Coordinates of C-alpha atoms in Angstrom, one line a residue:
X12 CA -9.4 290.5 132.2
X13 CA -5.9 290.8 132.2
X14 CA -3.1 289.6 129.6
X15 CA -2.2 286.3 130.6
X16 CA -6.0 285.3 130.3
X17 CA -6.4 287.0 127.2
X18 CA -3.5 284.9 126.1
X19 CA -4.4 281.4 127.5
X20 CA -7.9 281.8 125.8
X21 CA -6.8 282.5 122.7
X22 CA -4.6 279.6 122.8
X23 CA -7.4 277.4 124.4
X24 CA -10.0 278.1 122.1
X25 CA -7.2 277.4 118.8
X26 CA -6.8 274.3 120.5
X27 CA -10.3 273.5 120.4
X28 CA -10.7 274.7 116.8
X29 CA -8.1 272.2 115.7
X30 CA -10.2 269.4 117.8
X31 CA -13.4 270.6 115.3
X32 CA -11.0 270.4 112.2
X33 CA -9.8 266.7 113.0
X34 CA -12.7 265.5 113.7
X35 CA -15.1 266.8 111.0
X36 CA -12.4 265.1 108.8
X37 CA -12.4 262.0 110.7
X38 CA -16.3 262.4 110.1
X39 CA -16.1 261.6 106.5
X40 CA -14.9 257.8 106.9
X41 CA -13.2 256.3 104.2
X42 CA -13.9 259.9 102.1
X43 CA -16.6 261.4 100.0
X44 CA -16.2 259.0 97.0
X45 CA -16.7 256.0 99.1
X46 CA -19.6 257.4 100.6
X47 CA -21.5 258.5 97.4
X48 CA -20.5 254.8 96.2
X49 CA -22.2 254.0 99.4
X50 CA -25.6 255.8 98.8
X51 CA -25.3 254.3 95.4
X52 CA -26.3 251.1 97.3
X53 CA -29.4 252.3 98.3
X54 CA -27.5 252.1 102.3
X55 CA -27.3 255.2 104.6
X56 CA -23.6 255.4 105.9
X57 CA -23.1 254.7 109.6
X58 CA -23.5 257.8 111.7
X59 CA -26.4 258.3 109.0
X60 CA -28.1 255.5 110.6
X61 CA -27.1 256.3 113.7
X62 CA -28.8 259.6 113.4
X63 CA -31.9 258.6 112.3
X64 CA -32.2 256.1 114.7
X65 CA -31.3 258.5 117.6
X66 CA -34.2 260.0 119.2
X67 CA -34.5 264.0 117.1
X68 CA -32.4 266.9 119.3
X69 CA -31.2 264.6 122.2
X70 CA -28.0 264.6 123.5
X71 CA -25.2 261.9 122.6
X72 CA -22.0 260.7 123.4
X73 CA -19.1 259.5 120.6
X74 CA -16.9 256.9 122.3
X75 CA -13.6 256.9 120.2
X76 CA -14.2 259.1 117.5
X77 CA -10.4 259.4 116.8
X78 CA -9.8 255.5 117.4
X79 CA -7.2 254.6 114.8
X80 CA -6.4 258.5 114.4
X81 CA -3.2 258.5 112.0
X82 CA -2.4 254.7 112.6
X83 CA -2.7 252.3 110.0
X84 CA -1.7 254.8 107.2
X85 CA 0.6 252.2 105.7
X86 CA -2.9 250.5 105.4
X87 CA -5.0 253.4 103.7
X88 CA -5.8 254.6 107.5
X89 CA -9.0 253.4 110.0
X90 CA -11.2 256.9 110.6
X91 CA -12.8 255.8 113.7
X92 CA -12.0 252.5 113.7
X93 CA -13.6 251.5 110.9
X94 CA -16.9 251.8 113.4
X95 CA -18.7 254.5 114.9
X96 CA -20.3 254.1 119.0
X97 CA -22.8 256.5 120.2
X98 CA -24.3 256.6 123.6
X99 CA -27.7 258.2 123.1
X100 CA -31.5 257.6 123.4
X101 CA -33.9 255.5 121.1
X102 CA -37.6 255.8 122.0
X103 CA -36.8 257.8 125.1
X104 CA -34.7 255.0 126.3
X105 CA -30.3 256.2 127.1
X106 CA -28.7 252.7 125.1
X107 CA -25.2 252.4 123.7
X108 CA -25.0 252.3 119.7
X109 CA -22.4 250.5 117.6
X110 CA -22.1 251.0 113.8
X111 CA -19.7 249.2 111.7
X112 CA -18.4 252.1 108.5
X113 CA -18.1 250.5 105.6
X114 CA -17.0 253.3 103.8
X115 CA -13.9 252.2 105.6
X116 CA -12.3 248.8 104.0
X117 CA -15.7 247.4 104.1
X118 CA -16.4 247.8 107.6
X119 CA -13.5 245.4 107.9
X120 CA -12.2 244.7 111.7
X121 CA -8.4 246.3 112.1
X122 CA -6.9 246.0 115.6
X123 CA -8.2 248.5 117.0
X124 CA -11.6 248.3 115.9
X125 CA -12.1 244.9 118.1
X126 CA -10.6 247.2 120.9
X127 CA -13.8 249.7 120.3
X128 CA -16.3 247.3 120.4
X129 CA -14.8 245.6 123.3
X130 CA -15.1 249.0 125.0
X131 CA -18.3 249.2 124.0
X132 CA -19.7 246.1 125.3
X133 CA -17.7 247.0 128.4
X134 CA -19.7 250.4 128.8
X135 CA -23.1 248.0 128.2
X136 CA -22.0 245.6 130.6
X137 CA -20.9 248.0 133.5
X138 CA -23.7 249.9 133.4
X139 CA -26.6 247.3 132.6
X140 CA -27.1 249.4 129.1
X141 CA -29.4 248.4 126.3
X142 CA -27.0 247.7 123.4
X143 CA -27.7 248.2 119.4
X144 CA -25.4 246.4 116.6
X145 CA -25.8 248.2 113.0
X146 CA -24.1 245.3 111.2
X147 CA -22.2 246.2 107.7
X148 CA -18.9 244.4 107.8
X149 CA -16.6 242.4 105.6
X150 CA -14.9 240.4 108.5
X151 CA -11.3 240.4 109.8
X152 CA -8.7 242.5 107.8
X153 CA -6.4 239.8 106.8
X154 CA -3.6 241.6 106.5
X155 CA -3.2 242.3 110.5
X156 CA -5.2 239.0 111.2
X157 CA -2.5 238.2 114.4
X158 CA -3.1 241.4 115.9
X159 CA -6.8 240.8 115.8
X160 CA -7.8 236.8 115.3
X161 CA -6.4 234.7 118.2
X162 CA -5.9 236.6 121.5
X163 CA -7.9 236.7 124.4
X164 CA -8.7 241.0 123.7
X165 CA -9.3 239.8 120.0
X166 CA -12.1 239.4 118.2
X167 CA -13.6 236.5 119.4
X168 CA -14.2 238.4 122.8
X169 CA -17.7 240.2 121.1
X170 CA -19.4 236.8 121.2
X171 CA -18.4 235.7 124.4
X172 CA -19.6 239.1 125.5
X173 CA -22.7 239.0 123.4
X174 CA -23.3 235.6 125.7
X175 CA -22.3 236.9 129.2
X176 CA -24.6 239.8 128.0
X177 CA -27.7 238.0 127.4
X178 CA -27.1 235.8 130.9
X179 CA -27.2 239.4 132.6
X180 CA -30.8 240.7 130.6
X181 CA -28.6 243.2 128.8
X182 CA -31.2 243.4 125.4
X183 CA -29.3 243.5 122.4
X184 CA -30.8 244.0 119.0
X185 CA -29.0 243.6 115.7
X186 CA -29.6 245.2 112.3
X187 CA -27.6 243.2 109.7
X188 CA -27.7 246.2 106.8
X189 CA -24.8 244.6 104.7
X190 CA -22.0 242.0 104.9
X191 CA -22.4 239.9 108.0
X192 CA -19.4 236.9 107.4
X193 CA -17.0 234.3 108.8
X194 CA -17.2 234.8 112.5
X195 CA -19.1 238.3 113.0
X196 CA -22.2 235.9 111.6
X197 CA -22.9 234.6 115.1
X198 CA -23.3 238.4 116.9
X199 CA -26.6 239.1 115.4
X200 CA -27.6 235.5 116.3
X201 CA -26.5 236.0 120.0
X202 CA -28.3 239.2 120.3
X203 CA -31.9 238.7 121.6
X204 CA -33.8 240.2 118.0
X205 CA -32.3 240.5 114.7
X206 CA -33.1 242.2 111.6
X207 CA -31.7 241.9 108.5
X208 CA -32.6 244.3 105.0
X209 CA -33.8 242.7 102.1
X210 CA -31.4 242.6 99.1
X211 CA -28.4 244.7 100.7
X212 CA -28.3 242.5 103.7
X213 CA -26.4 239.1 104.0
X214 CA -25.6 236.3 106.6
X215 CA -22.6 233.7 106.1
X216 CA -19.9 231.7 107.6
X217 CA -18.4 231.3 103.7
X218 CA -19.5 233.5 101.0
X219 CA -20.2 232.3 97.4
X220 CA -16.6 231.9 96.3
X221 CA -15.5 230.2 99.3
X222 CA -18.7 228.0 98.9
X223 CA -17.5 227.1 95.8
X224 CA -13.6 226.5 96.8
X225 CA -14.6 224.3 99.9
X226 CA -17.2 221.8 98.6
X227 CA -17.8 222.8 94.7
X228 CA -21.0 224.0 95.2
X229 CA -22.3 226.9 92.8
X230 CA -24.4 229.2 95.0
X231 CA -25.2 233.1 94.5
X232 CA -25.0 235.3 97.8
X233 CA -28.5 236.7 97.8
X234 CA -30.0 232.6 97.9
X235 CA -27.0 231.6 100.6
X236 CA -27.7 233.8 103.1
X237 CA -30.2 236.9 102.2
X238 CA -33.2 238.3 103.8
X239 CA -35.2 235.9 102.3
X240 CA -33.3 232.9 103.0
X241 CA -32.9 234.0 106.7
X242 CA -36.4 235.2 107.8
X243 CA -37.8 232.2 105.7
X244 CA -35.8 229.5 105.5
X245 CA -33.0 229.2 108.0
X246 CA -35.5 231.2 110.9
X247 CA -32.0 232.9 111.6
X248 CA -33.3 236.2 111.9
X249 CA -36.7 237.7 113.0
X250 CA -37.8 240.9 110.8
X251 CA -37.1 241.3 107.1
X252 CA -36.8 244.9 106.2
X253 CA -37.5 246.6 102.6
X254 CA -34.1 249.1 103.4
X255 CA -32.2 250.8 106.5
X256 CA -34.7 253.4 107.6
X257 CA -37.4 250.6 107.9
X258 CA -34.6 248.9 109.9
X259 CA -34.5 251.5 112.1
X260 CA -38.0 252.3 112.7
X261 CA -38.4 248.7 113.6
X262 CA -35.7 249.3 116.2
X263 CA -37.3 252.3 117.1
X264 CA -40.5 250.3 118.0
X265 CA -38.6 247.8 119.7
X266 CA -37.2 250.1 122.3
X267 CA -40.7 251.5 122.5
X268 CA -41.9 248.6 124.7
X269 CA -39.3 248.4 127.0
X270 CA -39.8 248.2 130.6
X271 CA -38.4 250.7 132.8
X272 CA -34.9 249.6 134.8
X273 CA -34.2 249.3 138.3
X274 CA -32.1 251.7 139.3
X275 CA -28.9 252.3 141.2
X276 CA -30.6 255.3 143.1
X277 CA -27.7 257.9 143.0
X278 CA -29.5 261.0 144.3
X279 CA -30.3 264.2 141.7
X280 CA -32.0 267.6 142.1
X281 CA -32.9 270.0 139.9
X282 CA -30.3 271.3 137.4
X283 CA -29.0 274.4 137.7
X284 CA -26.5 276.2 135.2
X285 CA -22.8 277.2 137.1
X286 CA -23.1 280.8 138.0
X287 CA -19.5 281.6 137.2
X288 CA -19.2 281.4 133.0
X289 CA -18.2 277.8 131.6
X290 CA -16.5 280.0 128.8
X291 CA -13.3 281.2 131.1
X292 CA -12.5 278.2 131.5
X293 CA -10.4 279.1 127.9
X294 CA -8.9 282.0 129.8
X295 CA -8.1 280.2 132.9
X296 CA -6.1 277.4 132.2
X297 CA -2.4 278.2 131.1
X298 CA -1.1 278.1 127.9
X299 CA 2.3 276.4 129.2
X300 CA 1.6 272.9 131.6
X301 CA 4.2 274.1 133.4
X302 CA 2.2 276.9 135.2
X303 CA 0.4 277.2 138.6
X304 CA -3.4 278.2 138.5
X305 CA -6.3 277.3 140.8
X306 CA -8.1 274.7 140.3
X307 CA -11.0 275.8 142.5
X308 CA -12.0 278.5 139.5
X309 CA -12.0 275.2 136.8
X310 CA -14.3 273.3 139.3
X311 CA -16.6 276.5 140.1
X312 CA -17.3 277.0 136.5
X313 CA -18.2 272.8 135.5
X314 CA -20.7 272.5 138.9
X315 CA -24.4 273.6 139.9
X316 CA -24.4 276.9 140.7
X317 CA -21.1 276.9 141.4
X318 CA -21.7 275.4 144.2
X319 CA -18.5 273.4 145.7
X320 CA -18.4 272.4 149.7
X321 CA -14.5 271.2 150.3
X322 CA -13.7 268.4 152.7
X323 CA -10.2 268.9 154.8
X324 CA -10.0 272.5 153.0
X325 CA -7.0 273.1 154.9
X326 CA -5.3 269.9 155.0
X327 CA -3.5 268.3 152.3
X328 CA -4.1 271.3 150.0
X329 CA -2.7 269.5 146.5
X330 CA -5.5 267.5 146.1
X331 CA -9.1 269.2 146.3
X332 CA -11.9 267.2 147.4
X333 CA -15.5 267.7 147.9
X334 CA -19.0 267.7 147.4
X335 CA -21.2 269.3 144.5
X336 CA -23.8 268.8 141.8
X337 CA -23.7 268.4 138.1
X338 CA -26.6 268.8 136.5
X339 CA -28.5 267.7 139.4
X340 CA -26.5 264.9 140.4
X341 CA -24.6 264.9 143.6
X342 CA -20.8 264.1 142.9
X343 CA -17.6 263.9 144.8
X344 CA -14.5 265.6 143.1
X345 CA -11.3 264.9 143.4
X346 CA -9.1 267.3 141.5
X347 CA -5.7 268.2 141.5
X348 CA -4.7 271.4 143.2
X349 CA -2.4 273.4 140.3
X350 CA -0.8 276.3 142.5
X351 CA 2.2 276.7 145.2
X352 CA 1.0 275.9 148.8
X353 CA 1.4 276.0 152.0
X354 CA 1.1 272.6 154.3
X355 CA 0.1 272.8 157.6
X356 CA 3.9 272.6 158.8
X357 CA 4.1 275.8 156.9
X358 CA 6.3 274.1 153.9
X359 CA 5.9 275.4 150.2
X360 CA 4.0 272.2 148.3
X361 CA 4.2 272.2 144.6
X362 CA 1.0 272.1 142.4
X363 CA 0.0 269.4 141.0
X364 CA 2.4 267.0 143.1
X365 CA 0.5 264.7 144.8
X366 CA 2.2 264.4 148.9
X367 CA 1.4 262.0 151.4
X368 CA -0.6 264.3 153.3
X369 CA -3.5 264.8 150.1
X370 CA -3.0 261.1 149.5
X371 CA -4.3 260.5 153.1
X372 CA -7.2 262.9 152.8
X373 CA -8.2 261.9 148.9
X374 CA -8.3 258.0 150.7
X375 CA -10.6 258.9 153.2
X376 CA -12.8 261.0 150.9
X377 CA -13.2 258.4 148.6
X378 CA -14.1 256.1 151.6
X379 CA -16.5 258.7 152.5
X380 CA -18.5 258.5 148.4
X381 CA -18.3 255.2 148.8
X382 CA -20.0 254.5 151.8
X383 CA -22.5 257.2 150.7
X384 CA -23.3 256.2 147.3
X385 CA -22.1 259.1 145.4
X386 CA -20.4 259.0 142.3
X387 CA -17.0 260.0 141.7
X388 CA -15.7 262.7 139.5
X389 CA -11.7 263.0 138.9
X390 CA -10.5 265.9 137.7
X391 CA -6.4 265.2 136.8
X392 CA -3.8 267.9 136.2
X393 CA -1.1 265.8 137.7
X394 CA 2.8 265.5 137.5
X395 CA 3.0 262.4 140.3
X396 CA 4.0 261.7 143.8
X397 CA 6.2 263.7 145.6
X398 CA 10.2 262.3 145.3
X399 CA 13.1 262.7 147.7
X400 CA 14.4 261.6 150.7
X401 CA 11.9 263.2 152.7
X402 CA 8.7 262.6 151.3
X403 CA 10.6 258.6 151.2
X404 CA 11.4 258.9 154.9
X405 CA 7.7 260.3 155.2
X406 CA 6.1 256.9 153.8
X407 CA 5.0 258.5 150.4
X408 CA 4.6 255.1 148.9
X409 CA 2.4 253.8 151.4
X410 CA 0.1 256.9 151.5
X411 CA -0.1 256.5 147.6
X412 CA -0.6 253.0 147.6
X413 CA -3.5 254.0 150.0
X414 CA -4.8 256.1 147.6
X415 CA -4.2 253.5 144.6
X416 CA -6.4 250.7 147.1
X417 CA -9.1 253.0 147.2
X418 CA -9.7 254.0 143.8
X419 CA -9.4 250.3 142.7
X420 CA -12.0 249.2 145.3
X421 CA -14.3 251.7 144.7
X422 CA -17.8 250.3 144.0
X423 CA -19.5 253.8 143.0
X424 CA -18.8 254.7 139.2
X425 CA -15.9 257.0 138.5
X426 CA -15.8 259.6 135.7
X427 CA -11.9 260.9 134.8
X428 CA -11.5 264.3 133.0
X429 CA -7.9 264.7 131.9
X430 CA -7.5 268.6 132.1
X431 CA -3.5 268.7 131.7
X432 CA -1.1 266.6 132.7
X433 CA -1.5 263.1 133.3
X434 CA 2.1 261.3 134.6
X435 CA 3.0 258.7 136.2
X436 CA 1.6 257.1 139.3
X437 CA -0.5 260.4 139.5
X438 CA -2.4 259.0 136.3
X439 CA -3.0 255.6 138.4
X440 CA -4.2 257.4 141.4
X441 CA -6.0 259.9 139.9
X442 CA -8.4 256.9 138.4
X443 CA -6.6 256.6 134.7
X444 CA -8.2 253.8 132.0
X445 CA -6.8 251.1 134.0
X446 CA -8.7 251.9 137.3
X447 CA -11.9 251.3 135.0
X448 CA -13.1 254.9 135.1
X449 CA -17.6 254.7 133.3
X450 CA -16.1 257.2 131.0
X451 CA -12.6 259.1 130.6
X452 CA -12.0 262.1 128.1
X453 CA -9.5 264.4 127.7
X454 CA -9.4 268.3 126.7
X455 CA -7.7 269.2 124.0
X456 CA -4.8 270.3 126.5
X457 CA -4.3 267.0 128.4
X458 CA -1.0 265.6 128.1
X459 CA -0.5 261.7 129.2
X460 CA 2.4 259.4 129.7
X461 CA 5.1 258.8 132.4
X462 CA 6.7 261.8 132.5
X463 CA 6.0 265.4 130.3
X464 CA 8.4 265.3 127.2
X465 CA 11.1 267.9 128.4
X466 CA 11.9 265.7 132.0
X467 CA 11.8 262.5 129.7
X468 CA 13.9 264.2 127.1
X469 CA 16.6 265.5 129.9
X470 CA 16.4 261.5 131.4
X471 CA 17.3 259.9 128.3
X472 CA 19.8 262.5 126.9
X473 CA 22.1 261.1 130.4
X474 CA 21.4 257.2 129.3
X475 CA 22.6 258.5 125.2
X476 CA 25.4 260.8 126.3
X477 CA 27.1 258.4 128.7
X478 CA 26.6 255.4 126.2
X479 CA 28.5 257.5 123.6
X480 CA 31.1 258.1 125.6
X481 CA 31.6 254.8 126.5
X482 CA 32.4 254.4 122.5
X483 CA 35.2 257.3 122.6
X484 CA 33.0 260.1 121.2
X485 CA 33.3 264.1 122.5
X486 CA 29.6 265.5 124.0
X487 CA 29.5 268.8 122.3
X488 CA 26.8 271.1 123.7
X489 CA 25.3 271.2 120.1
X490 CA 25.4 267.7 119.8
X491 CA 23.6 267.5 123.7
X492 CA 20.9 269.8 122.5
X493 CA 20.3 267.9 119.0
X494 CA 19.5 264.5 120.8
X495 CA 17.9 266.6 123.2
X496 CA 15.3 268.0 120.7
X497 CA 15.2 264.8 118.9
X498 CA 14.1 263.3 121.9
X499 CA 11.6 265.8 122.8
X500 CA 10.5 265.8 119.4
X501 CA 9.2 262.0 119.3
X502 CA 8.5 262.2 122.8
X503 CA 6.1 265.4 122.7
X504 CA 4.0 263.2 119.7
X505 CA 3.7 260.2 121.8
X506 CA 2.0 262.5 125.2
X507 CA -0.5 264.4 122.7
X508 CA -3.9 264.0 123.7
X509 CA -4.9 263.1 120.2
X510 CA -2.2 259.6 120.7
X511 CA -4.0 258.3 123.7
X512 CA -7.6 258.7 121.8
X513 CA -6.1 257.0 118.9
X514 CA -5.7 254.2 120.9
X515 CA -8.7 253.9 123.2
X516 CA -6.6 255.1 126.2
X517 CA -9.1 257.8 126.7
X518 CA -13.0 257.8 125.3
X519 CA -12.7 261.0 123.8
X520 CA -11.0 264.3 123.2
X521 CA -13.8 267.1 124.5
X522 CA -14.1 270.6 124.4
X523 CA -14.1 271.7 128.0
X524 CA -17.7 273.1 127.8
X525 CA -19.2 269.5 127.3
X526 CA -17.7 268.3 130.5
X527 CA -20.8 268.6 132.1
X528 CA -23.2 266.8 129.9
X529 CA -20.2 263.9 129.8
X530 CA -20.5 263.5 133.4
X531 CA -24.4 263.9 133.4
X532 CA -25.1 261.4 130.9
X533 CA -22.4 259.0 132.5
X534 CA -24.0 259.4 135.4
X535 CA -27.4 258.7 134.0
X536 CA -25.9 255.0 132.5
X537 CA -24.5 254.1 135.4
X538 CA -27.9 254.7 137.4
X539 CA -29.2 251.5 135.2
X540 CA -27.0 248.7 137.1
X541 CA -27.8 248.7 141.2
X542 CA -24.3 248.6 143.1
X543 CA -23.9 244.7 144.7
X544 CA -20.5 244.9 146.0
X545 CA -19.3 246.6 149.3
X546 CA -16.8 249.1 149.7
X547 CA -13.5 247.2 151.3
X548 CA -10.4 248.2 151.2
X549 CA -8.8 244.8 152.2
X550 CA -5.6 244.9 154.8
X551 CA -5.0 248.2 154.1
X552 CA -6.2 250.8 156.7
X553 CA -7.3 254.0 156.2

């Protein structure tokens, strides 16, 4: 091992460290006292329930653990989003989990908690996935109630989902384990079962003291809209249970009798384990973005056996694309190409610039996964298109918007691992959030936005500098390099990795040696919702 690698994995595995830090912190939800006030209840907190409920030592996936990471603070702060979303098993069977924390205002619905359970319905809905609602929320946070009431993104997008859901056979089953109100009454009602637990457990459109307010009438909670009430009375919901773990092992039953699904039919083998160690990975990847390295030894060490058979090896060498396995399932990657090479006019092509030439070839791979039915895996380390009068004259914006056609169009899933840099067009092409990747998470190394922070700094130094001019003031080299690093400053916060979690533009925020079972379990969801559509990429040619 030499130096540099020494040096990268030092700085790689601090990285990840810090990723451990954050989130065991983001873990603890509204803090310690708010979760022993929430045992004091008799109530397990949210990712307690979601553990219990989980089947023991399977594997899971948390979608948005850092949503709301260091937003809201004006507001006391939203750990998670005020609600935690597993993808895991129950009974055997891979479902998608969503948990209201109400050690967090309540379980009260900020802005960007309707975001995370809008994503999570999507991930239900895209891939035909059995959906669980662990109910324990005070409503709408009224203080941000625009940002979260009215639109068409906004709350009331859950129970239209909850209905296009059901239309599709989606099975939904909702616990109500604490406040159900106002609005969020009519998801557990729109899912297929509901349960609701005696005594801590409560369904209104108008608690007590509204009750009382609207029409005078002097009502207790527990008689308005308990367990009693509702599995008695009303007939709103269908099991009373005595507290959450009987809750849960009702679930649990539930999901026992489920049929199987009929599947999409993408095409697995037997696992094997990479034969190159997963752990280099640390040692491989530079400590600066700015630096070249081969991509081919990140892919070797994430697939079967390391096992990776290239498609046009030798033409349009900054984009790599090919066939493999991961864990068993066949994929096609497309990944970015990180070092200095050499097209086949013999011209020195920077890494990580996507030309018209790897455009071309990542279209017609694409194509090529498409028409086979094999998922696609996109692995982005990406600083854009190539610029200049050349690659212009060359027809760079056709061959990308090639490139962009295909992506959109494709009807296999897409998984998108942000390794590094993720800029511009390259993060359209390369299948960012808007090109509806199944799943997209980042390493702790990923940077995302238009351009990196030191280009963007440089860019809007020019616009400052020539506007103070225009006022009569001197540039001064120290006053050129002050609003440079002021720039750069708030500009390096905003392409953080930990920025686009915070706000759902990327799943999650992984240590590079779960890339694998992200991929594997992605995979597996996606296997439950047959492909209807064909492949077509319009009037656009390949």
């Amino acid at each position: 091992m030499d130096l540099d690698f020494n040096k990268n994995e030092d700085y790689n595995k601090l990285l990840n460290s810090k990723l451990k830090q954050r989130f065991a912190k983001v873990k603890l939800g509204g803090g310690k006292a708010k979760i022993e006030k929430h045992h004091a209840k008799g109530k397990m907190t949210a990712r307690e329930r979601i553990d219990y409920l989980l089947d023991p030592k399977s594997k899971s996936l948390e979608i948005g653990g850092f949503a709301g990471y260091l937003m809201y603070e004006e507001h006391g702060g939203c750990p998670s989003g005020g609600v935690v979303v597993k993808i895991g098993y129950v009974s055997g069977k891979q479902c998608i989990v969503v948990a209201n924390d109400a050690t967090v205002k309540a379980g009260a619905w900020f802005p960007i908690t309707g975001k995370k359970n809008l994503r999570a319905q999507e991930i239900s809905i895209q891939n035909n996935l059995p959906i669980i609602y662990l109910v324990d929320s005070a409503g709408v946070y009224l203080p941000l109630q625009d940002e979260i009431f009215p639109d068409k993104e906004h709350f009331g997008r859950i129970f239209r989902n909850n209905a296009v859901m059901s239309s599709m056979g989606i099975t939904q089953i909702s616990a109500v384990m604490g406040s159900c109100v106002a609005g969020g009454a009519y998801l557990p009602i729109m899912s297929d079962e509901a349960l609701i637990v005696d005594k801590t457990g409560s369904i209104f459109l108008a608690g007590s003291y509204l009750v009382k307010a609207a029409i005078g009438e002097t009502i207790d909670n527990e008689t308005l809209g308990g367990a009693s009430t509702h599995c008695e009375i009303s007939g709103v919901t269908d099991y009373k249970s005595k507290d959450d773990k009987d809750a849960l092992e009702t679930i649990k039953n539930i999901f026992s009798k489920i049929g199987d699904y009929e599947k999409a039919g993408f095409n697995r083998e037997k696992p094997l384990k990479p034969k190159n160690d997963p752990k280099e990975i640390y040692g491989i990847l530079p400590k600066s973005r700015a630096d070249q390295y081969d991509m081919r030894e990140i892919i070797n060490r994430i697939v079967d056996d390391s096992l990776f058979k290239e498609y046009k090896k030798d033409y349009g060498k900054t984009i790599l694309t090919g066939y493999a396995r991961i864990d068993g399932w066949a994929v096609g990657i497309v990944a970015n190409q990180r070092k200095l090479v050499k097209s086949k006019k013999g011209e020195m092509q920077f890494g990580g610039v996507i030309y018209s030439d790897s455009a071309d070839k990542a279209t017609r791979f694409i194509a090529n996964c498409n028409q086979k039915k094999i998922p696609l895996v996109f692995l982005q380390d990406v600083t854009g298109f190539m610029v200049g009068s050349k690659s212009e004259h060359g027809g760079i914006i056709k061959d990308g918007a090639k490139m962009v056609n295909a992506v959109s169009n494709s009807v296999v899933p897409k998984f998108t691992i942000i390794i590094g840099n993720s800029y511009g067009a390259g993060n359209y092409a390369m299948c960012g959030k808007a090109y509806d990747p199944r799943l997209i998470t980042a390493w702790p190394s990923a940077e995302l936005a238009v351009m990196s922070g030191n280009s963007a700094a440089k860019v809007l130094v020019q616009i400052e500098a020539a506007s103070l001019k225009k006022q009569g003031q001197k540039i001064t080299p120290k006053l050129e390099k002050e609003l440079y690093e002021k720039i750069k400053s708030r500009y390096d916060e905003q392409v953080s990795p930990y920025y686009a979690a915070s706000r759902l533009w990327t799943d999650a925020i992984i240590d590079p040696l779960d890339t694998r079972n992200w991929i594997s379990m992605g995979i597996e969801a996606a296997n439950h919702a047959p492909i209807k559509k064909k492949f077509n990429l319009g009037l656009v040619q390949v």
